Coordinates of N, CA and C in Angstrom, one line a residue:
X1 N 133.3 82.4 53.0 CA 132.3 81.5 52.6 C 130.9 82.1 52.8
X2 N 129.9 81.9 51.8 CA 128.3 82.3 51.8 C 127.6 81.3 52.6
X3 N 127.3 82.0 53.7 CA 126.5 80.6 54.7 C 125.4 81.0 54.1
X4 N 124.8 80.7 53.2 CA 122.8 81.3 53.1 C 122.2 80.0 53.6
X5 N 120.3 79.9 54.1 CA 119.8 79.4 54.5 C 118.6 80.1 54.5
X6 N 117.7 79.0 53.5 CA 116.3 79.2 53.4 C 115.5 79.3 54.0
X7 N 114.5 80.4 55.2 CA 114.1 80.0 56.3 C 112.7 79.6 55.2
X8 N 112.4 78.5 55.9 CA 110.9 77.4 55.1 C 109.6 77.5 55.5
X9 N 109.0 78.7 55.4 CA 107.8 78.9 56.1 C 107.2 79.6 54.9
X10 N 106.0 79.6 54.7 CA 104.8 80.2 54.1 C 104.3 81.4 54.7
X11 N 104.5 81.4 56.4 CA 103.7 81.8 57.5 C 104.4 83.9 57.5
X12 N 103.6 84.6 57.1 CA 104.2 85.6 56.8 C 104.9 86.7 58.5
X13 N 104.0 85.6 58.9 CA 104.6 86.2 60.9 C 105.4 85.4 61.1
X14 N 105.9 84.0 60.8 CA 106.7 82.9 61.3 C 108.2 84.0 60.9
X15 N 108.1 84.3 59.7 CA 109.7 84.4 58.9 C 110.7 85.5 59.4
X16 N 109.8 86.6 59.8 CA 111.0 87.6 60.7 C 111.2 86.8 62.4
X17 N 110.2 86.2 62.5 CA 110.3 85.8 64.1 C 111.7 84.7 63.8
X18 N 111.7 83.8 62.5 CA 112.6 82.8 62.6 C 114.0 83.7 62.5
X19 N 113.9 84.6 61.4 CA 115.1 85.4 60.9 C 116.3 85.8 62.1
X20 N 115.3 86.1 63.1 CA 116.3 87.1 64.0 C 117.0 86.2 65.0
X21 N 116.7 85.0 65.2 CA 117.5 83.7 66.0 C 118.8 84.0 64.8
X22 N 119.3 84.7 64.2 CA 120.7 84.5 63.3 C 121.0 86.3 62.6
X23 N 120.3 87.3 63.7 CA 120.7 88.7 63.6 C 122.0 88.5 64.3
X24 N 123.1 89.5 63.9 CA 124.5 89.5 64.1 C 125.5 88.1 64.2
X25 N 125.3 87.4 63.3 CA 126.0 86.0 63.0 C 126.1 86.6 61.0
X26 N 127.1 85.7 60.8 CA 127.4 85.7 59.1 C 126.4 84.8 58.6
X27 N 125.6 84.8 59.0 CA 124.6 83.6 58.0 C 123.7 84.3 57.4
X28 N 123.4 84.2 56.2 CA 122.0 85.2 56.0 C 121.2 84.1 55.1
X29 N 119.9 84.9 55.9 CA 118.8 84.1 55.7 C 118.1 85.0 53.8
X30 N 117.6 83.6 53.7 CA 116.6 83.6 52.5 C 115.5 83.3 52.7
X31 N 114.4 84.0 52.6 CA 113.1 84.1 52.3 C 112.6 83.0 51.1
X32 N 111.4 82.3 50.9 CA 110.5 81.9 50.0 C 110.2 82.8 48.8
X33 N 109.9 83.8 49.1 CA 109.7 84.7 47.5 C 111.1 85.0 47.2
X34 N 111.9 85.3 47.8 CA 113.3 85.0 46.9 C 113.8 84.8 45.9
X35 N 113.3 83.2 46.6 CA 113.7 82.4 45.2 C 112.4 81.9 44.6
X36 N 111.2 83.1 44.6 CA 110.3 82.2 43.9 C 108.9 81.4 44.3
X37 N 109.0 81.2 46.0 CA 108.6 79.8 46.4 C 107.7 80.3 47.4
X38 N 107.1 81.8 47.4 CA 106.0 82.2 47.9 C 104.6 81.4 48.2
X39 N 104.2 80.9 47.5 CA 103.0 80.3 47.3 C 103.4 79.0 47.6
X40 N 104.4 78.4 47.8 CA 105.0 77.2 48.0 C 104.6 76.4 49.9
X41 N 103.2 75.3 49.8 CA 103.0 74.8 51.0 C 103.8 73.5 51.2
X42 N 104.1 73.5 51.9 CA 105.2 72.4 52.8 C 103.9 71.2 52.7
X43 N 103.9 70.1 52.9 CA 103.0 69.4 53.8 C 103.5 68.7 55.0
X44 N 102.8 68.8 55.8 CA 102.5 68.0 57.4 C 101.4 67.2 57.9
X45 N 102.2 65.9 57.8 CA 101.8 64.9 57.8 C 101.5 63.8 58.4
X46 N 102.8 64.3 59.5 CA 103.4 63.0 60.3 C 102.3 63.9 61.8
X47 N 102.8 62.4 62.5 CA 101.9 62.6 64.4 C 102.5 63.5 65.3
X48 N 104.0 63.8 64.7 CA 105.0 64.5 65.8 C 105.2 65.7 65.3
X49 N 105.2 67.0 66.1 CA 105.9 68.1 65.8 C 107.3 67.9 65.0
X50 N 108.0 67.1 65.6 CA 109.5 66.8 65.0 C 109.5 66.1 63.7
X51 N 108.5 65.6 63.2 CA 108.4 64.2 62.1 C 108.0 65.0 61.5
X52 N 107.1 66.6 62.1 CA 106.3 67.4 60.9 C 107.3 68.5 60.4
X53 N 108.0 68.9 61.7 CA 109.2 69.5 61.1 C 110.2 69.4 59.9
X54 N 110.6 67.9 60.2 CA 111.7 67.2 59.0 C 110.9 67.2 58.2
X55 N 109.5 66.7 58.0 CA 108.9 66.2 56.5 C 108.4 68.1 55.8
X56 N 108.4 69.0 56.9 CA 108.8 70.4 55.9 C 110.1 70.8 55.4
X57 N 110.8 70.6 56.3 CA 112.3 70.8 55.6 C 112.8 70.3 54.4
X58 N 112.3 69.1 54.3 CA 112.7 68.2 53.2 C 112.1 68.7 52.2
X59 N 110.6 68.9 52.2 CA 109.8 69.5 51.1 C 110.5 71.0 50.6
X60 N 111.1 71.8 51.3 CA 111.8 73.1 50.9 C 112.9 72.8 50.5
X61 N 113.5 72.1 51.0 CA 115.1 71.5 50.5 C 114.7 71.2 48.9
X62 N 114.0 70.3 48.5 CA 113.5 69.2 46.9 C 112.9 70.9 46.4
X63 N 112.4 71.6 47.1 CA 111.7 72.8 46.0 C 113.1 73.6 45.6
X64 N 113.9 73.8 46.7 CA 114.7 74.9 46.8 C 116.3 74.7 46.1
X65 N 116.8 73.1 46.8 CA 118.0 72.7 46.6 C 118.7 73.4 47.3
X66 N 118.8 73.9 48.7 CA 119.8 74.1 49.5 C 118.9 74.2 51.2
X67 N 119.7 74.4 51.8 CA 119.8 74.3 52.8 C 119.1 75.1 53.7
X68 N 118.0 74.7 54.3 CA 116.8 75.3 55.4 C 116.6 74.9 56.7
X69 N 115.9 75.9 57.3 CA 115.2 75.6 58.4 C 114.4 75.9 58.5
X70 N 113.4 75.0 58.9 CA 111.8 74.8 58.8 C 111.2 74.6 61.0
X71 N 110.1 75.1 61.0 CA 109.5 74.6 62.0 C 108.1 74.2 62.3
X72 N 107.6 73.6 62.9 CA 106.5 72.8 63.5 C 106.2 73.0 64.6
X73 N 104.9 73.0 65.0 CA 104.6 73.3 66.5 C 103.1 72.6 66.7
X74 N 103.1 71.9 68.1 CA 101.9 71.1 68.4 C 101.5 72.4 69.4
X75 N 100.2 72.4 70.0 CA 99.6 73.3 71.0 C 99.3 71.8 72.1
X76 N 99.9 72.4 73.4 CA 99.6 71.3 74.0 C 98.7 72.0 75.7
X77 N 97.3 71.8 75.7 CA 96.9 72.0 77.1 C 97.2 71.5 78.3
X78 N 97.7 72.1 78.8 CA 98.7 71.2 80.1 C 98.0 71.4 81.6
X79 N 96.5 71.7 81.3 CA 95.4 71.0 82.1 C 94.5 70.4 81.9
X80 N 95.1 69.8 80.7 CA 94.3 68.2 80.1 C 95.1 67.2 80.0
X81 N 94.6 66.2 80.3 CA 95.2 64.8 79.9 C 95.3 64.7 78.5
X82 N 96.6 64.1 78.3 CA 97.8 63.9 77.4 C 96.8 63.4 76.1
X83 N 95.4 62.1 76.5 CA 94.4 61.7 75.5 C 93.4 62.6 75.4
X84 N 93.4 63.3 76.3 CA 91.9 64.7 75.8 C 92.0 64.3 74.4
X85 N 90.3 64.5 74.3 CA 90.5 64.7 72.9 C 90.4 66.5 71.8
X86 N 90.2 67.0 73.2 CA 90.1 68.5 72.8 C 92.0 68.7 72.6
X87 N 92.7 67.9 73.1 CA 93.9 68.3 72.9 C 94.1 68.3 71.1
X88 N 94.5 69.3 70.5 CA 95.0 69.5 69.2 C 96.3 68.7 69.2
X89 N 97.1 68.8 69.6 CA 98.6 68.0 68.9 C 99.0 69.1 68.1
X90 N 100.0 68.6 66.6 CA 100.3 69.0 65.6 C 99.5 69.2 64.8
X91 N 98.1 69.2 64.4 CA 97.3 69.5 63.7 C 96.5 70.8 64.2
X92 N 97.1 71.8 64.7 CA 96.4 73.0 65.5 C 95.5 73.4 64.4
X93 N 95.7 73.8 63.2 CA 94.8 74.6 62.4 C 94.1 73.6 61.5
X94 N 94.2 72.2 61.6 CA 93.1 71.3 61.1 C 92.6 70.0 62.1
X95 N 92.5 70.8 63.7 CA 92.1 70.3 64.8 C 90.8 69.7 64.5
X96 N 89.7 70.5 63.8 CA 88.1 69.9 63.4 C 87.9 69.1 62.7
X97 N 89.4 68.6 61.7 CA 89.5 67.6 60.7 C 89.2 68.8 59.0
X98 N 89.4 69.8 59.3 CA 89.6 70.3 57.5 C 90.3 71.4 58.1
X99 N 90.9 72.0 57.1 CA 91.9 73.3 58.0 C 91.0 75.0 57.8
X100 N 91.4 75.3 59.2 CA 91.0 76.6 59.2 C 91.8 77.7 58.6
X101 N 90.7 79.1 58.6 CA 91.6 80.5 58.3 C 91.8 80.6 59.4
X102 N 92.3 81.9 59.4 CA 92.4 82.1 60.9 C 91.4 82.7 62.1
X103 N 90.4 83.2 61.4 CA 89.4 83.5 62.1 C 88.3 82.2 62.5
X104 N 88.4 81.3 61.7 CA 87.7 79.9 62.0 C 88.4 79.6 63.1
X105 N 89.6 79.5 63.0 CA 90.6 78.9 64.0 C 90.4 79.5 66.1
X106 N 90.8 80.6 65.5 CA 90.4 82.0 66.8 C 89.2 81.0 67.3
X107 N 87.6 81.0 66.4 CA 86.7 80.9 67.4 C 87.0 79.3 67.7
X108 N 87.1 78.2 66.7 CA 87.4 77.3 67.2 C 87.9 76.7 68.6
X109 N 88.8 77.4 69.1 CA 89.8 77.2 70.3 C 89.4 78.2 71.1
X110 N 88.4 79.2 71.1 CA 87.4 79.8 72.0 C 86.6 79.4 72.8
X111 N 85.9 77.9 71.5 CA 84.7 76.9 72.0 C 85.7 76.6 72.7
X112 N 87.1 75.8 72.6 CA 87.2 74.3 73.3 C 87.8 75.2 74.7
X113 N 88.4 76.2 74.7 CA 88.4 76.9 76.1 C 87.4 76.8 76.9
X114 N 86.4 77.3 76.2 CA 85.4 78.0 76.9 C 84.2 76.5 77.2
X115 N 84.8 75.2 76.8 CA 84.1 74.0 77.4 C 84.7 74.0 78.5
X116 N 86.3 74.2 79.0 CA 87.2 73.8 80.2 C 86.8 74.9 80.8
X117 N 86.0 75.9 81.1 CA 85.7 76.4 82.0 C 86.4 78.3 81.6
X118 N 86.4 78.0 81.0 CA 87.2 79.7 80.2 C 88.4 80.0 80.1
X119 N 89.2 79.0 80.7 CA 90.9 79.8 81.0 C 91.6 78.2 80.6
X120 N 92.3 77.8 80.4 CA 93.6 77.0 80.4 C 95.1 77.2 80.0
X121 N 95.8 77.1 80.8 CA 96.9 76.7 80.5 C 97.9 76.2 79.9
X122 N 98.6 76.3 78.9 CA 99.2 75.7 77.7 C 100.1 75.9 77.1
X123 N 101.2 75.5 76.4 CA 102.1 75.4 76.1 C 102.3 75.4 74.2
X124 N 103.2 75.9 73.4 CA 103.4 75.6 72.3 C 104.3 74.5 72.3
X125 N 104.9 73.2 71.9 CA 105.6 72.5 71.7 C 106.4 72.8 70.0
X126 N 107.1 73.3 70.3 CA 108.3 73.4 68.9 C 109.2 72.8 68.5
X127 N 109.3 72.5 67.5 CA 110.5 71.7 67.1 C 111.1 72.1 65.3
X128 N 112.2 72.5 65.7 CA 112.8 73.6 64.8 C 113.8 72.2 64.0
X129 N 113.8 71.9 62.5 CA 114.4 71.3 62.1 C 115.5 72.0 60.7
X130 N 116.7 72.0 61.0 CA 117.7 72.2 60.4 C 118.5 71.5 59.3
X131 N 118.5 71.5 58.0 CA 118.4 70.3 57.2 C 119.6 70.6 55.9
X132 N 121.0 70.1 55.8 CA 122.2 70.4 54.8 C 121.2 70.0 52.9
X133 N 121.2 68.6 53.7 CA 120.4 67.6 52.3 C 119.7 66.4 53.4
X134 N 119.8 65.2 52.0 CA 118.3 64.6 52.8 C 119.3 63.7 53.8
X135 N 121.0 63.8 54.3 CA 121.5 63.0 55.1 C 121.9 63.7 56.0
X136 N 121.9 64.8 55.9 CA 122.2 65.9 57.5 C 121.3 66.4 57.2
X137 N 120.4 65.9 58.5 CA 118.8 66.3 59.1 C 119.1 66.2 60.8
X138 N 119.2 67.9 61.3 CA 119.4 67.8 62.4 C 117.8 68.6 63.1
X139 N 117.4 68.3 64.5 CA 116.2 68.4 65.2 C 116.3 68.9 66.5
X140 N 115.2 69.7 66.8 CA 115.6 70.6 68.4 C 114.1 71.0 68.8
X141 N 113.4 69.7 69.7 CA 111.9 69.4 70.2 C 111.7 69.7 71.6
X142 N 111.2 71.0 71.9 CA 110.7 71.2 73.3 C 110.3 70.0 74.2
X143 N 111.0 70.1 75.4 CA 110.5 68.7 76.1 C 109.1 69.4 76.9
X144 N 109.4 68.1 78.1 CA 107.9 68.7 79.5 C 108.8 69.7 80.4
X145 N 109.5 69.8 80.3 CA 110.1 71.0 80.8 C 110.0 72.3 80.3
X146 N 110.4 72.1 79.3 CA 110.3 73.4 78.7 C 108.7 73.6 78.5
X147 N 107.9 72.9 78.1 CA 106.6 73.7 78.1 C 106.1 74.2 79.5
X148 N 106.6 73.3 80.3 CA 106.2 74.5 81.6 C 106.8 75.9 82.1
X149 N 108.4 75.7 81.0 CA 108.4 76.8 81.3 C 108.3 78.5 80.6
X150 N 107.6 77.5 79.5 CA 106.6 78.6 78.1 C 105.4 78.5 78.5
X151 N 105.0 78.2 79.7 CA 103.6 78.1 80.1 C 102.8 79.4 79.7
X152 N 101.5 79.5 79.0 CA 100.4 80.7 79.4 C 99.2 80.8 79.2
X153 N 98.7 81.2 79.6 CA 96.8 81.6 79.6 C 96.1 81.4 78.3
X154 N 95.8 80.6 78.1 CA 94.2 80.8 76.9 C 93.2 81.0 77.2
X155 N 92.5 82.3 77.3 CA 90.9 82.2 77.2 C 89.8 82.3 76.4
X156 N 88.5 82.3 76.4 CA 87.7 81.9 75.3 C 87.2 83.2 75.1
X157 N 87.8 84.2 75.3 CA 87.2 86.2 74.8 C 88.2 86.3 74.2
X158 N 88.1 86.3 72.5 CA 89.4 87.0 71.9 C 90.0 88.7 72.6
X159 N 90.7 89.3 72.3 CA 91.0 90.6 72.3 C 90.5 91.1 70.6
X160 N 90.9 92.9 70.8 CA 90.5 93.3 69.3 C 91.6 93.0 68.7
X161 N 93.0 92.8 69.0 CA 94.4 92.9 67.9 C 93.9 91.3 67.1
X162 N 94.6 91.5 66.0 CA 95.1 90.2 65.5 C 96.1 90.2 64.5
X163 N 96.8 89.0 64.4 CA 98.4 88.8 63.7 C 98.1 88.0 62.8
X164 N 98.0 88.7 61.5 CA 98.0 87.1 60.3 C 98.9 85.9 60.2
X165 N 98.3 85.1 60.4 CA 99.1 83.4 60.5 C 99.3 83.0 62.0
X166 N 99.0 84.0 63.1 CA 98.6 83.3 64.3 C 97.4 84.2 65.2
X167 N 96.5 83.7 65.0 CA 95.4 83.5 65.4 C 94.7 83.6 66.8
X168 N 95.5 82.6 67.6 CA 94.9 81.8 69.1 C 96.2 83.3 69.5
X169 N 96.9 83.9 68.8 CA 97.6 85.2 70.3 C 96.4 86.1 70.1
X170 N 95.7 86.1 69.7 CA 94.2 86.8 69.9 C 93.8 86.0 71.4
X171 N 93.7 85.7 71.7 CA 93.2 84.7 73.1 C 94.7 84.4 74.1
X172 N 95.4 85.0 73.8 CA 96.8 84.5 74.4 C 96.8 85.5 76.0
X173 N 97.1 85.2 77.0 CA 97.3 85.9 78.1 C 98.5 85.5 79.0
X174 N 99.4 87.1 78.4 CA 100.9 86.8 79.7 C 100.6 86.4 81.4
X175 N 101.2 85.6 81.5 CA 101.0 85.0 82.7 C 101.6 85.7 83.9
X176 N 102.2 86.8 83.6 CA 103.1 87.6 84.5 C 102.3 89.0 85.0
X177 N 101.3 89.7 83.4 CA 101.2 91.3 83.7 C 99.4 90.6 83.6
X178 N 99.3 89.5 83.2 CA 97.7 89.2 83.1 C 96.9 89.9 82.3
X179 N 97.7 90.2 80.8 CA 97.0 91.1 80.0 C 97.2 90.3 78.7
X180 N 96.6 90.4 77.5 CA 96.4 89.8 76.3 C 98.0 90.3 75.8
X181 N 98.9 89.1 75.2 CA 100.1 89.4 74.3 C 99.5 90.8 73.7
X182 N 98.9 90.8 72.6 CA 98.5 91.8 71.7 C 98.6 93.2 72.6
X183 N 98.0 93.0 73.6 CA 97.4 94.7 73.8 C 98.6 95.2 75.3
X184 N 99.6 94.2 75.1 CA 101.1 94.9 76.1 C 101.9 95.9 75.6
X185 N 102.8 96.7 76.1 CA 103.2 97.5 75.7 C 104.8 97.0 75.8
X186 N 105.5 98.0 74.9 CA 106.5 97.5 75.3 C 107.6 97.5 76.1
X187 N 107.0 98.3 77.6 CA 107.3 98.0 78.6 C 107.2 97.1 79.5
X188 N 105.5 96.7 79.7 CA 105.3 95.7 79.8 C 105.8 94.1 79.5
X189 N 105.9 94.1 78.3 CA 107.3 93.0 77.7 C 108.5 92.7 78.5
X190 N 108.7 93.7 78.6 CA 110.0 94.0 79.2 C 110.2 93.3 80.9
X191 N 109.2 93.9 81.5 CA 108.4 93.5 82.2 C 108.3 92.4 82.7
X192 N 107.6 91.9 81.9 CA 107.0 90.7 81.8 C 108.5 89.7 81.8
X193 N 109.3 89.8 80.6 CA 110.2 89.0 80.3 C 111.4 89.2 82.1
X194 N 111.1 90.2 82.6 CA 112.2 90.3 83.8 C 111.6 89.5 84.9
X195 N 110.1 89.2 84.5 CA 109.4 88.5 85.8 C 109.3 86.8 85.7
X196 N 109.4 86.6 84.5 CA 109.4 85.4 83.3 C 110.9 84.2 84.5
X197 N 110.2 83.0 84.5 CA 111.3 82.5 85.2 C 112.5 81.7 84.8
X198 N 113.7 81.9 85.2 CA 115.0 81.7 85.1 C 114.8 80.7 83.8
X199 N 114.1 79.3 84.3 CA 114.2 78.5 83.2 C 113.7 78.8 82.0
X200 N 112.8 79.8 81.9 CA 112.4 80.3 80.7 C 113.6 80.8 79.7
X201 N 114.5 81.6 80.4 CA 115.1 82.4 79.6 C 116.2 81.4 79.3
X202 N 116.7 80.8 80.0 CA 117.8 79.4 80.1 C 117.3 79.1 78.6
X203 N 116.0 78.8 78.6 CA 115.5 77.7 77.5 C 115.5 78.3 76.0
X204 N 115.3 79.5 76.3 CA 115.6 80.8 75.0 C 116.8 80.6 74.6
X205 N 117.9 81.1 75.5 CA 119.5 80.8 75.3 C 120.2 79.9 74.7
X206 N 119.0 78.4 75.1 CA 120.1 77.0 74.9 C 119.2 77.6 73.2
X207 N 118.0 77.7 73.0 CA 117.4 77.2 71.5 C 118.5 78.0 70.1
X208 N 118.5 79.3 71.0 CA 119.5 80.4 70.4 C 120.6 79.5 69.9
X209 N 121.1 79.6 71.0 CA 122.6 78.7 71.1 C 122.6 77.5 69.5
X210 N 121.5 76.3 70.2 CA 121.6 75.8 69.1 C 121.4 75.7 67.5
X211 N 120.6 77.1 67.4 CA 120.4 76.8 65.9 C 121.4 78.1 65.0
X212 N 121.7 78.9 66.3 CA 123.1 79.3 65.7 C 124.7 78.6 65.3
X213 N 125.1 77.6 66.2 CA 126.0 76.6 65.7 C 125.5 75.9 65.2
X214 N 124.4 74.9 65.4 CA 124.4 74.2 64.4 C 124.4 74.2 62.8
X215 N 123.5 75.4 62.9 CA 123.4 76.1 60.9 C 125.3 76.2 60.7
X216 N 125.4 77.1 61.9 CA 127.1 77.6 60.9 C 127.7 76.2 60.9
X217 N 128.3 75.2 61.7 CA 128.6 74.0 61.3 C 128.2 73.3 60.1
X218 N 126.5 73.3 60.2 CA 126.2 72.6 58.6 C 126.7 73.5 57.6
X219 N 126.8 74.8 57.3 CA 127.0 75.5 56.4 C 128.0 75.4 55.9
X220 N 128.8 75.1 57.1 CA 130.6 75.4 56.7 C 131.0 74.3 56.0
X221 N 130.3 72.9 56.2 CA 130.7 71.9 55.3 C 130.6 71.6 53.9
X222 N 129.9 72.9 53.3 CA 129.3 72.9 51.8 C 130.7 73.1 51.2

């Protein structure tokens, strides 16, 4: 049986990072220009990472007619209160109220660092939604656990690297080697990931875990 599955992103850095969650498994992934659907934006709409997840999926599913996975992510500072209003949520890239490029964005979240004093601490909040049709719609949303234990450094001095479609790892600082994502090596990584604590990697394994059974189960039902 052909397990295929549309990974549903626009995001030209999102789609190998999603791809390889399903390297050495029989599923293969499909790309947007594939079938066509390059220029194709999802909308996000809802208040929740998860509610923004499904309402992409569903939009790729109606463009596409088969089966995706889509994701969402809120940026959550986790040495602000929950109402900050400097807190972004799910609207990271139309935090000012109109959406940024990416270099808007970069300085954007420069300022709001660099109001908290230059450094904060913070979390991506994810929620990866896996979708057959519009009645098998399955969801998998980082709790408060897990963002602490994806915790890391923002500060308001970009580095020189930058990655189209994410922005703020221009300002991103490993919490382990104390050096900007961008400018680590890949020993450092290595590194880093051996110093990285237990629940972190637990939390990798379980996400692994789940969006590799879950796809082949939905798949297999076709």
């Amino acid at each position: 049986m052909n397990k295929r599955l549309l990974i549903g992103t626009a995001n030209v850095s999102k789609l190998p990072y999603l791809m390889e969650y399903f390297e050495d498994t029989d599923i293969e992934c499909v790309s947007p220009a594939a079938l066509g659907l390059a220029r194709f934006d999802a909308p996000e709409n809802a208040k929740t990472a998860e509610d923004n997840a499904i309402e992409k999926a569903l939009a790729w599913y109606h463009a596409a007619r088969m089966p995706v996975l889509a994701l969402d992510a809120g940026l959550v500072f986790l040495d602000l209160p929950d109402d900050d209003p400097d807190q972004p949520g799910v609207h990271v890239r139309r935090a000012p109220g109109y959406a940024m490029d990416d270099e808007e964005m970069l300085n954007y979240f420069a300022g709001v660092v660099h109001r908290h004093g230059g450094r904060l601490r913070c979390a991506w909040q994810d929620s990866y939604c896996l979708l057959k049709d519009e009645t098998h719609i399955y969801s998998y949303t980082f709790d408060r656990e897990m963002l602490l234990a994806n915790a890391f450094d923002m500060v308001d001095a970009p580095c020189a690297g930058r990655v189209p479609g994410w922005p703020l790892n221009s300002l991103s600082i490993d919490p382990c080697t104390g050096k900007y994502w961008l400018e680590m090596t890949e020993e450092e990584e290595r590194r880093s990931a051996e110093m990285a604590s237990t629940a972190h990697a637990e939390n990798g394994a379980k996400l692994t875990r789940w969006l590799q059974e879950t796809a082949s189960r939905m798949l297999e039902t076709e």
